[in-house]
PDB file of C-alpha atoms in Angstrom:
ATOM      1  CA  ILE A 720     -18.198  10.873   7.914  1.00  0.00           C
ATOM      2  CA  VAL A 721     -17.806   7.529   6.196  1.00  0.00           C
ATOM      3  CA  PRO A 722     -20.956   5.417   6.655  1.00  0.00           C
ATOM      4  CA  HIS A 723     -19.243   2.033   6.226  1.00  0.00           C
ATOM      5  CA  ASP A 724     -15.904   0.400   5.511  1.00  0.00           C
ATOM      6  CA  LEU A 725     -14.872  -0.440   1.975  1.00  0.00           C
ATOM      7  CA  GLN A 726     -13.223  -3.625   0.802  1.00  0.00           C
ATOM      8  CA  LEU A 727      -9.809  -3.336  -0.841  1.00  0.00           C
ATOM      9  CA  PRO A 728     -10.321  -3.506  -4.650  1.00  0.00           C
ATOM     10  CA  ILE A 729      -7.939  -6.452  -4.999  1.00  0.00           C
ATOM     11  CA  LYS A 730      -8.130 -10.237  -5.185  1.00  0.00           C
ATOM     12  CA  GLN A 731      -8.753 -12.011  -1.903  1.00  0.00           C
ATOM     13  CA  ASN A 732      -5.624 -13.484  -0.249  1.00  0.00           C
ATOM     14  CA  ARG A 733      -3.320 -11.473  -2.524  1.00  0.00           C
ATOM     15  CA  GLU A 734      -0.796  -8.960  -1.248  1.00  0.00           C
ATOM     16  CA  VAL A 735      -0.443  -5.672  -3.124  1.00  0.00           C
ATOM     17  CA  ARG A 736       1.843  -2.673  -2.501  1.00  0.00           C
ATOM     18  CA  ILE A 737       0.493   0.858  -2.147  1.00  0.00           C
ATOM     19  CA  MET A 738       2.161   2.880  -4.917  1.00  0.00           C
ATOM     20  CA  GLN A 739       0.743   6.274  -3.884  1.00  0.00           C
ATOM     21  CA  GLY A 740      -1.407   7.223  -0.915  1.00  0.00           C
ATOM     22  CA  TYR A 741      -3.449  10.203   0.184  1.00  0.00           C
ATOM     23  CA  ASN A 742      -2.000  13.551  -0.961  1.00  0.00           C
ATOM     24  CA  GLY A 743       0.633  11.679  -2.982  1.00  0.00           C
ATOM     25  CA  SER A 744       3.278  13.821  -4.619  1.00  0.00           C
ATOM     26  CA  PHE A 745       2.899  12.421  -8.161  1.00  0.00           C
ATOM     27  CA  SER A 746      -0.768  13.163  -8.826  1.00  0.00           C
ATOM     28  CA  HIS A 747      -2.931  13.250  -5.695  1.00  0.00           C
ATOM     29  CA  GLN A 748      -2.933  16.944  -4.733  1.00  0.00           C
ATOM     30  CA  LYS A 749      -6.208  18.203  -6.252  1.00  0.00           C
ATOM     31  CA  ALA A 750      -9.589  18.295  -4.489  1.00  0.00           C
ATOM     32  CA  THR A 751     -10.740  15.620  -6.944  1.00  0.00           C
ATOM     33  CA  SER A 752      -7.934  13.183  -6.081  1.00  0.00           C
ATOM     34  CA  ARG A 753      -6.389  14.048  -2.687  1.00  0.00           C
ATOM     35  CA  PHE A 754      -7.775  10.876  -1.052  1.00  0.00           C
ATOM     36  CA  ALA A 755      -7.104   8.555  -4.004  1.00  0.00           C
ATOM     37  CA  LEU A 756      -4.980   5.428  -3.593  1.00  0.00           C
ATOM     38  CA  ASP A 757      -2.783   3.730  -6.186  1.00  0.00           C
ATOM     39  CA  PHE A 758      -2.424  -0.039  -5.911  1.00  0.00           C
ATOM     40  CA  ALA A 759       0.635  -1.533  -7.657  1.00  0.00           C
ATOM     41  CA  MET A 760      -0.937  -4.140  -9.895  1.00  0.00           C
ATOM     42  CA  LYS A 761       0.132  -5.677 -13.170  1.00  0.00           C
ATOM     43  CA  GLU A 762      -1.525  -5.088 -16.505  1.00  0.00           C
ATOM     44  CA  GLY A 763      -4.147  -7.820 -16.895  1.00  0.00           C
ATOM     45  CA  ASP A 764      -4.833  -8.185 -13.136  1.00  0.00           C
ATOM     46  CA  THR A 765      -8.496  -8.265 -12.143  1.00  0.00           C
ATOM     47  CA  ILE A 766     -10.025  -5.349 -10.222  1.00  0.00           C
ATOM     48  CA  TYR A 767     -12.711  -6.107  -7.633  1.00  0.00           C
ATOM     49  CA  ALA A 768     -15.518  -3.831  -6.429  1.00  0.00           C
ATOM     50  CA  ALA A 769     -14.755  -2.090  -3.142  1.00  0.00           C
ATOM     51  CA  ASP A 770     -18.426  -1.440  -2.438  1.00  0.00           C
ATOM     52  CA  ASP A 771     -21.956  -2.258  -3.530  1.00  0.00           C
ATOM     53  CA  GLY A 772     -23.692  -0.012  -6.025  1.00  0.00           C
ATOM     54  CA  ARG A 773     -24.829   0.618  -9.561  1.00  0.00           C
ATOM     55  CA  VAL A 774     -22.428   1.215 -12.438  1.00  0.00           C
ATOM     56  CA  VAL A 775     -22.984   4.791 -13.625  1.00  0.00           C
ATOM     57  CA  GLY A 776     -19.960   5.279 -15.875  1.00  0.00           C
ATOM     58  CA  VAL A 777     -17.740   3.141 -18.069  1.00  0.00           C
ATOM     59  CA  ILE A 778     -15.026   4.389 -20.412  1.00  0.00           C
ATOM     60  CA  LYS A 779     -13.339   1.459 -22.160  1.00  0.00           C
ATOM     61  CA  ASP A 780     -12.150   2.425 -25.645  1.00  0.00           C
ATOM     62  CA  TYR A 781      -8.805   4.129 -25.001  1.00  0.00           C
ATOM     63  CA  LYS A 782      -5.640   2.180 -25.739  1.00  0.00           C
ATOM     64  CA  TYR A 783      -2.692   4.340 -24.654  1.00  0.00           C
ATOM     65  CA  GLY A 784      -1.309   6.339 -21.771  1.00  0.00           C
ATOM     66  CA  GLY A 785       1.910   7.720 -20.357  1.00  0.00           C
ATOM     67  CA  ALA A 786       3.608   9.913 -17.773  1.00  0.00           C
ATOM     68  CA  ASP A 787       2.739  13.134 -19.609  1.00  0.00           C
ATOM     69  CA  LEU A 788      -0.272  15.205 -18.483  1.00  0.00           C
ATOM     70  CA  LYS A 789      -1.520  15.197 -22.078  1.00  0.00           C
ATOM     71  CA  TRP A 790      -2.746  11.626 -21.404  1.00  0.00           C
ATOM     72  CA  THR A 791      -5.052  12.679 -18.519  1.00  0.00           C
ATOM     73  CA  PRO A 792      -8.315  12.643 -20.522  1.00  0.00           C
ATOM     74  CA  PHE A 793      -7.548   9.229 -22.064  1.00  0.00           C
ATOM     75  CA  ALA A 794      -7.981   6.919 -19.066  1.00  0.00           C
ATOM     76  CA  ASN A 795     -10.427   4.032 -19.135  1.00  0.00           C
ATOM     77  CA  PHE A 796     -12.422   3.773 -15.918  1.00  0.00           C
ATOM     78  CA  ILE A 797     -15.477   2.457 -14.091  1.00  0.00           C
ATOM     79  CA  THR A 798     -17.594   4.616 -11.779  1.00  0.00           C
ATOM     80  CA  VAL A 799     -20.041   3.047  -9.318  1.00  0.00           C
ATOM     81  CA  TYR A 800     -22.652   4.898  -7.219  1.00  0.00           C
ATOM     82  CA  ASN A 801     -23.842   3.662  -3.825  1.00  0.00           C
ATOM     83  CA  ASP A 802     -27.208   5.365  -3.285  1.00  0.00           C
ATOM     84  CA  LYS A 803     -27.318   4.507   0.440  1.00  0.00           C
ATOM     85  CA  ALA A 804     -23.897   5.987   1.188  1.00  0.00           C
ATOM     86  CA  LYS A 805     -24.357   8.776  -1.413  1.00  0.00           C
ATOM     87  CA  TRP A 806     -20.841   8.302  -2.774  1.00  0.00           C
ATOM     88  CA  PHE A 807     -19.035   7.041  -5.839  1.00  0.00           C
ATOM     89  CA  THR A 808     -16.158   4.590  -6.147  1.00  0.00           C
ATOM     90  CA  GLN A 809     -13.966   4.905  -9.207  1.00  0.00           C
ATOM     91  CA  TYR A 810     -11.416   2.535 -10.729  1.00  0.00           C
ATOM     92  CA  VAL A 811      -9.021   4.132 -13.243  1.00  0.00           C
ATOM     93  CA  HIS A 812      -6.360   3.112 -15.842  1.00  0.00           C
ATOM     94  CA  LEU A 813      -8.163   0.016 -17.128  1.00  0.00           C
ATOM     95  CA  GLN A 814      -6.889  -1.649 -20.258  1.00  0.00           C
ATOM     96  CA  GLN A 815      -8.731  -1.177 -23.542  1.00  0.00           C
ATOM     97  CA  ASP A 816     -12.051  -3.076 -23.311  1.00  0.00           C
ATOM     98  CA  GLY A 817     -11.080  -3.850 -19.703  1.00  0.00           C
ATOM     99  CA  SER A 818     -14.496  -3.282 -18.173  1.00  0.00           C
ATOM    100  CA  LEU A 819     -16.312  -6.444 -17.060  1.00  0.00           C
ATOM    101  CA  VAL A 820     -19.452  -4.419 -16.282  1.00  0.00           C
ATOM    102  CA  LYS A 821     -21.697  -1.984 -18.134  1.00  0.00           C
ATOM    103  CA  VAL A 822     -23.684   1.107 -17.152  1.00  0.00           C
ATOM    104  CA  GLY A 823     -26.778   0.067 -15.201  1.00  0.00           C
ATOM    105  CA  ASP A 824     -25.306  -3.116 -13.718  1.00  0.00           C
ATOM    106  CA  SER A 825     -25.795  -3.662  -9.984  1.00  0.00           C
ATOM    107  CA  ILE A 826     -22.650  -4.924  -8.302  1.00  0.00           C
ATOM    108  CA  ASN A 827     -21.618  -6.120  -4.865  1.00  0.00           C
ATOM    109  CA  ALA A 828     -18.361  -5.587  -3.005  1.00  0.00           C
ATOM    110  CA  GLY A 829     -15.944  -8.282  -4.123  1.00  0.00           C
ATOM    111  CA  ASP A 830     -17.381  -8.721  -7.621  1.00  0.00           C
ATOM    112  CA  PRO A 831     -14.795  -8.738 -10.441  1.00  0.00           C
ATOM    113  CA  ILE A 832     -15.428  -5.566 -12.434  1.00  0.00           C
ATOM    114  CA  GLY A 833     -12.385  -4.685 -14.546  1.00  0.00           C
ATOM    115  CA  ILE A 834      -8.870  -5.354 -15.798  1.00  0.00           C
ATOM    116  CA  VAL A 835      -5.806  -3.237 -14.929  1.00  0.00           C
ATOM    117  CA  GLY A 836      -4.151  -1.375 -17.790  1.00  0.00           C
ATOM    118  CA  THR A 837      -2.017   1.702 -18.412  1.00  0.00           C
ATOM    119  CA  THR A 838      -4.416   4.130 -20.061  1.00  0.00           C
ATOM    120  CA  GLY A 839      -4.433   7.830 -19.227  1.00  0.00           C
ATOM    121  CA  TYR A 840      -1.887   9.753 -17.163  1.00  0.00           C
ATOM    122  CA  THR A 841       0.258   7.090 -15.524  1.00  0.00           C
ATOM    123  CA  SER A 842       3.938   6.352 -15.074  1.00  0.00           C
ATOM    124  CA  LYS A 843       3.428   2.639 -14.280  1.00  0.00           C
ATOM    125  CA  GLU A 844       0.771  -0.034 -14.441  1.00  0.00           C
ATOM    126  CA  HIS A 845      -1.516   0.221 -11.413  1.00  0.00           C
ATOM    127  CA  LEU A 846      -5.071   0.691 -10.215  1.00  0.00           C
ATOM    128  CA  HIS A 847      -6.011   4.240  -9.259  1.00  0.00           C
ATOM    129  CA  PHE A 848      -8.895   4.031  -6.775  1.00  0.00           C
ATOM    130  CA  ASN A 849     -10.911   7.012  -5.608  1.00  0.00           C
ATOM    131  CA  LEU A 850     -13.929   7.543  -3.368  1.00  0.00           C
ATOM    132  CA  PHE A 851     -15.785  10.781  -4.023  1.00  0.00           C
ATOM    133  CA  LYS A 852     -19.026  12.681  -3.546  1.00  0.00           C
ATOM    134  CA  ILE A 853     -20.793  15.548  -5.248  1.00  0.00           C
ATOM    135  CA  THR A 854     -19.690  18.887  -3.753  1.00  0.00           C
ATOM    136  CA  ASN A 855     -22.039  20.863  -1.525  1.00  0.00           C
ATOM    137  CA  THR A 856     -22.572  23.305  -4.395  1.00  0.00           C
ATOM    138  CA  GLY A 857     -23.600  20.414  -6.658  1.00  0.00           C
ATOM    139  CA  ARG A 858     -21.122  21.622  -9.281  1.00  0.00           C
ATOM    140  CA  GLY A 859     -18.462  18.978  -9.382  1.00  0.00           C
ATOM    141  CA  PHE A 860     -17.059  16.340  -7.097  1.00  0.00           C
ATOM    142  CA  GLU A 861     -14.471  16.005  -4.369  1.00  0.00           C
ATOM    143  CA  SER A 862     -12.366  13.109  -3.207  1.00  0.00           C
ATOM    144  CA  ILE A 863     -13.250  11.901   0.312  1.00  0.00           C
ATOM    145  CA  PRO A 864     -11.357   9.706   2.781  1.00  0.00           C
ATOM    146  CA  ALA A 865     -12.327   6.060   3.138  1.00  0.00           C
ATOM    147  CA  ASP A 866     -12.142   3.430   5.830  1.00  0.00           C
ATOM    148  CA  PHE A 867     -11.168  -0.074   4.730  1.00  0.00           C
ATOM    149  CA  VAL A 868     -12.035  -3.442   6.234  1.00  0.00           C
ATOM    150  CA  GLY A 869      -8.987  -4.639   8.179  1.00  0.00           C
ATOM    151  CA  TYR A 870      -7.078  -1.344   7.847  1.00  0.00           C
ATOM    152  CA  GLY A 871      -9.375   1.386   9.147  1.00  0.00           C
ATOM    153  CA  ASP A 872      -8.569   4.910   8.024  1.00  0.00           C
ATOM    154  CA  GLY A 873      -7.171   5.127   4.499  1.00  0.00           C
ATOM    155  CA  ASN A 874      -4.370   7.279   5.929  1.00  0.00           C
ATOM    156  CA  ASN A 875      -2.918   3.952   7.099  1.00  0.00           C
ATOM    157  CA  LEU A 876      -2.401   2.932   3.463  1.00  0.00           C
ATOM    158  CA  ILE A 877       0.876   4.701   2.796  1.00  0.00           C
ATOM    159  CA  LYS A 878       3.320   4.489  -0.096  1.00  0.00           C
ATOM    160  CA  GLY A 879       5.311   1.255   0.074  1.00  0.00           C
ATOM    161  CA  LYS A 880       2.962  -0.536   2.502  1.00  0.00           C
ATOM    162  CA  MET A 881       1.842  -4.024   1.578  1.00  0.00           C
ATOM    163  CA  VAL A 882      -1.904  -4.642   1.943  1.00  0.00           C
ATOM    164  CA  ARG A 883      -3.916  -7.835   1.752  1.00  0.00           C
ATOM    165  CA  LEU A 884      -7.611  -8.686   1.532  1.00  0.00           C
ATOM    166  CA  ASP A 885      -8.289 -11.683   3.775  1.00  0.00           C
TER     167      ASP A 885
END
């Protein structure tokens, strides 16, 4: 059960298209990504925090990516942990040096945290957003569904839909 709604990780008053939704056919079929969302954003666009928390992971040094699985381990990303909700938000495919935060920083929903890029396994520039928790076994993580302010269940964010943060 989702304890609270998340904010869309986009700029306020800007409309963005959903490129891939839950269980998307391109890359969202694994337990670690089945509830991920891809937001069609341009390289250089700012990413905003979807939730409060503490930055627990930043990878920022990779420069390249592409539509071949060999690029999977080379994605720049930011991972944030919300200790009240006991979940992580993750923002993937940032440009090289595209993190505006560092490990240990406390952030609030709506804070600018990163810059969209094309690192890792990706066919187009976009923001890959995922909400996840540690598995019950404590040996890995699993993607979990989210509710979003103004949209409710993340299942409503389907491929091709335009979304806006008001």
